[in-house]
Amino acid sequence: QVCHGLRTPQLPIWLCSISGRHGVLFGTDSRLLSDWKTERVFHLYFYNGQWEQTKTTHLTIDTHSHSWEEDSREDPSSPRKRRPPLEMAIRTKWAGATISWNGTEPFF
């Protein structure tokens, strides 16, 4: 039998498989599960347990960023337009969001 807390988590948490590696993407604000207004700017954390990740990565997600201000003439496959797979995974839920790695070098 699965306990109630596992069926309905109290905090937002996603198990991810990105580029063949598994990790946990989670938030510490329970309002993110029930109040869409908290999806404006919020924080998520990512941990994959790999040796190269020495601490949990802190990400700031802004769903109301001004993505239209980017240069749309630039080739989407150019190095400046490529995004880490973790960002692409986050954008499956929050399309067009701007993701800040808060000083951590993007990986994956």
PDB file of C-alpha atoms in Angstrom:
ATOM      1  CA  GLN A   1       0.000   0.000   0.000  1.00  0.00           C
ATOM      2  CA  VAL A   2       1.307   3.452  -0.953  1.00  0.00           C
ATOM      3  CA  CYS A   3       1.000   6.003   1.812  1.00  0.00           C
ATOM      4  CA  HIS A   4      -1.017   9.176   1.226  1.00  0.00           C
ATOM      5  CA  GLY A   5       2.101  11.388   1.288  1.00  0.00           C
ATOM      6  CA  LEU A   6       3.599   9.567  -1.691  1.00  0.00           C
ATOM      7  CA  ARG A   7       0.404   9.799  -3.739  1.00  0.00           C
ATOM      8  CA  THR A   8      -0.072  13.505  -2.977  1.00  0.00           C
ATOM      9  CA  PRO A   9       3.286  15.134  -2.220  1.00  0.00           C
ATOM     10  CA  GLN A  10       3.362  18.165   0.039  1.00  0.00           C
ATOM     11  CA  LEU A  11       6.125  19.786  -2.025  1.00  0.00           C
ATOM     12  CA  PRO A  12       6.594  19.827  -5.802  1.00  0.00           C
ATOM     13  CA  ILE A  13       8.973  17.085  -6.883  1.00  0.00           C
ATOM     14  CA  TRP A  14       9.798  15.514 -10.226  1.00  0.00           C
ATOM     15  CA  LEU A  15      11.991  12.503 -10.929  1.00  0.00           C
ATOM     16  CA  CYS A  16      13.866  13.192 -14.161  1.00  0.00           C
ATOM     17  CA  SER A  17      15.774  11.158 -16.684  1.00  0.00           C
ATOM     18  CA  ILE A  18      17.822  13.637 -18.690  1.00  0.00           C
ATOM     19  CA  SER A  19      20.428  12.540 -21.202  1.00  0.00           C
ATOM     20  CA  GLY A  20      20.397   9.059 -19.691  1.00  0.00           C
ATOM     21  CA  ARG A  21      21.005  10.305 -16.152  1.00  0.00           C
ATOM     22  CA  HIS A  22      18.502  10.379 -13.335  1.00  0.00           C
ATOM     23  CA  GLY A  23      17.934  13.247 -10.956  1.00  0.00           C
ATOM     24  CA  VAL A  24      15.428  14.970  -8.729  1.00  0.00           C
ATOM     25  CA  LEU A  25      13.991  18.397  -9.482  1.00  0.00           C
ATOM     26  CA  PHE A  26      12.120  19.852  -6.516  1.00  0.00           C
ATOM     27  CA  GLY A  27      10.787  23.008  -4.940  1.00  0.00           C
ATOM     28  CA  THR A  28      10.443  24.041  -1.312  1.00  0.00           C
ATOM     29  CA  ASP A  29       7.281  26.135  -1.709  1.00  0.00           C
ATOM     30  CA  SER A  30       4.152  24.004  -1.372  1.00  0.00           C
ATOM     31  CA  ARG A  31       2.055  26.803  -2.930  1.00  0.00           C
ATOM     32  CA  LEU A  32       3.570  25.880  -6.292  1.00  0.00           C
ATOM     33  CA  LEU A  33       1.271  22.819  -6.258  1.00  0.00           C
ATOM     34  CA  SER A  34      -1.959  24.714  -5.732  1.00  0.00           C
ATOM     35  CA  ASP A  35      -1.619  28.437  -6.505  1.00  0.00           C
ATOM     36  CA  TRP A  36      -0.865  29.360 -10.121  1.00  0.00           C
ATOM     37  CA  LYS A  37       0.109  32.886  -9.014  1.00  0.00           C
ATOM     38  CA  THR A  38       3.285  31.497  -7.434  1.00  0.00           C
ATOM     39  CA  GLU A  39       4.409  30.370 -10.899  1.00  0.00           C
ATOM     40  CA  ARG A  40       5.572  33.902 -11.789  1.00  0.00           C
ATOM     41  CA  VAL A  41       9.064  33.696 -10.276  1.00  0.00           C
ATOM     42  CA  PHE A  42      10.011  30.715  -8.145  1.00  0.00           C
ATOM     43  CA  HIS A  43      12.929  28.525  -7.179  1.00  0.00           C
ATOM     44  CA  LEU A  44      13.638  24.906  -8.021  1.00  0.00           C
ATOM     45  CA  TYR A  45      16.527  22.711  -6.969  1.00  0.00           C
ATOM     46  CA  PHE A  46      18.142  19.881  -8.887  1.00  0.00           C
ATOM     47  CA  TYR A  47      20.273  17.027  -7.616  1.00  0.00           C
ATOM     48  CA  ASN A  48      21.510  14.029  -9.580  1.00  0.00           C
ATOM     49  CA  GLY A  49      24.033  12.417  -7.221  1.00  0.00           C
ATOM     50  CA  GLN A  50      26.785  12.340  -9.839  1.00  0.00           C
ATOM     51  CA  TRP A  51      30.370  12.918  -8.709  1.00  0.00           C
ATOM     52  CA  GLU A  52      30.643  16.167 -10.684  1.00  0.00           C
ATOM     53  CA  GLN A  53      27.717  17.709  -8.799  1.00  0.00           C
ATOM     54  CA  THR A  54      29.087  18.653  -5.401  1.00  0.00           C
ATOM     55  CA  LYS A  55      25.951  20.447  -4.170  1.00  0.00           C
ATOM     56  CA  THR A  56      22.296  20.861  -5.059  1.00  0.00           C
ATOM     57  CA  THR A  57      21.817  23.241  -7.978  1.00  0.00           C
ATOM     58  CA  HIS A  58      19.610  26.260  -7.242  1.00  0.00           C
ATOM     59  CA  LEU A  59      17.570  27.470 -10.233  1.00  0.00           C
ATOM     60  CA  THR A  60      15.360  30.547 -10.470  1.00  0.00           C
ATOM     61  CA  ILE A  61      12.473  30.199 -12.908  1.00  0.00           C
ATOM     62  CA  ASP A  62      10.807  33.302 -14.373  1.00  0.00           C
ATOM     63  CA  THR A  63       7.725  32.464 -16.412  1.00  0.00           C
ATOM     64  CA  HIS A  64       7.000  36.066 -17.365  1.00  0.00           C
ATOM     65  CA  SER A  65      10.364  36.944 -18.839  1.00  0.00           C
ATOM     66  CA  HIS A  66      10.629  38.929 -22.035  1.00  0.00           C
ATOM     67  CA  SER A  67      11.734  36.176 -24.400  1.00  0.00           C
ATOM     68  CA  TRP A  68      10.520  38.224 -27.387  1.00  0.00           C
ATOM     69  CA  GLU A  69      13.381  40.642 -26.769  1.00  0.00           C
ATOM     70  CA  GLU A  70      15.922  38.001 -27.854  1.00  0.00           C
ATOM     71  CA  ASP A  71      17.293  38.313 -31.365  1.00  0.00           C
ATOM     72  CA  SER A  72      14.841  36.179 -33.366  1.00  0.00           C
ATOM     73  CA  ARG A  73      17.025  36.341 -36.487  1.00  0.00           C
ATOM     74  CA  GLU A  74      19.708  34.193 -34.877  1.00  0.00           C
ATOM     75  CA  ASP A  75      19.857  30.540 -35.966  1.00  0.00           C
ATOM     76  CA  PRO A  76      18.152  28.388 -33.261  1.00  0.00           C
ATOM     77  CA  SER A  77      20.981  25.839 -33.478  1.00  0.00           C
ATOM     78  CA  SER A  78      23.711  28.410 -32.843  1.00  0.00           C
ATOM     79  CA  PRO A  79      25.713  27.968 -29.626  1.00  0.00           C
ATOM     80  CA  ARG A  80      24.079  31.076 -28.114  1.00  0.00           C
ATOM     81  CA  LYS A  81      20.574  29.617 -28.633  1.00  0.00           C
ATOM     82  CA  ARG A  82      21.267  26.073 -27.401  1.00  0.00           C
ATOM     83  CA  ARG A  83      19.967  25.297 -23.952  1.00  0.00           C
ATOM     84  CA  PRO A  84      20.971  22.582 -21.463  1.00  0.00           C
ATOM     85  CA  PRO A  85      18.621  19.556 -21.435  1.00  0.00           C
ATOM     86  CA  LEU A  86      17.582  20.350 -17.849  1.00  0.00           C
ATOM     87  CA  GLU A  87      16.256  23.728 -19.016  1.00  0.00           C
ATOM     88  CA  MET A  88      14.421  22.054 -21.876  1.00  0.00           C
ATOM     89  CA  ALA A  89      12.841  19.596 -19.421  1.00  0.00           C
ATOM     90  CA  ILE A  90      11.663  22.481 -17.205  1.00  0.00           C
ATOM     91  CA  ARG A  91      10.221  24.216 -20.261  1.00  0.00           C
ATOM     92  CA  THR A  92       7.979  21.210 -20.954  1.00  0.00           C
ATOM     93  CA  LYS A  93       5.926  22.482 -18.007  1.00  0.00           C
ATOM     94  CA  TRP A  94       6.688  26.228 -18.210  1.00  0.00           C
ATOM     95  CA  ALA A  95       7.146  27.006 -21.907  1.00  0.00           C
ATOM     96  CA  GLY A  96       9.219  30.109 -22.608  1.00  0.00           C
ATOM     97  CA  ALA A  97      10.474  30.441 -19.041  1.00  0.00           C
ATOM     98  CA  THR A  98      13.818  32.070 -18.350  1.00  0.00           C
ATOM     99  CA  ILE A  99      16.007  29.931 -16.133  1.00  0.00           C
ATOM    100  CA  SER A 100      18.819  31.370 -14.040  1.00  0.00           C
ATOM    101  CA  TRP A 101      21.467  28.957 -12.753  1.00  0.00           C
ATOM    102  CA  ASN A 102      22.463  31.445 -10.021  1.00  0.00           C
ATOM    103  CA  GLY A 103      26.193  31.206 -10.600  1.00  0.00           C
ATOM    104  CA  THR A 104      26.345  27.463 -11.249  1.00  0.00           C
ATOM    105  CA  GLU A 105      27.792  26.453 -14.595  1.00  0.00           C
ATOM    106  CA  PRO A 106      24.955  24.752 -16.583  1.00  0.00           C
ATOM    107  CA  PHE A 107      25.570  21.032 -16.990  1.00  0.00           C
ATOM    108  CA  PHE A 108      24.134  18.107 -18.963  1.00  0.00           C
TER     109      PHE A 108
END
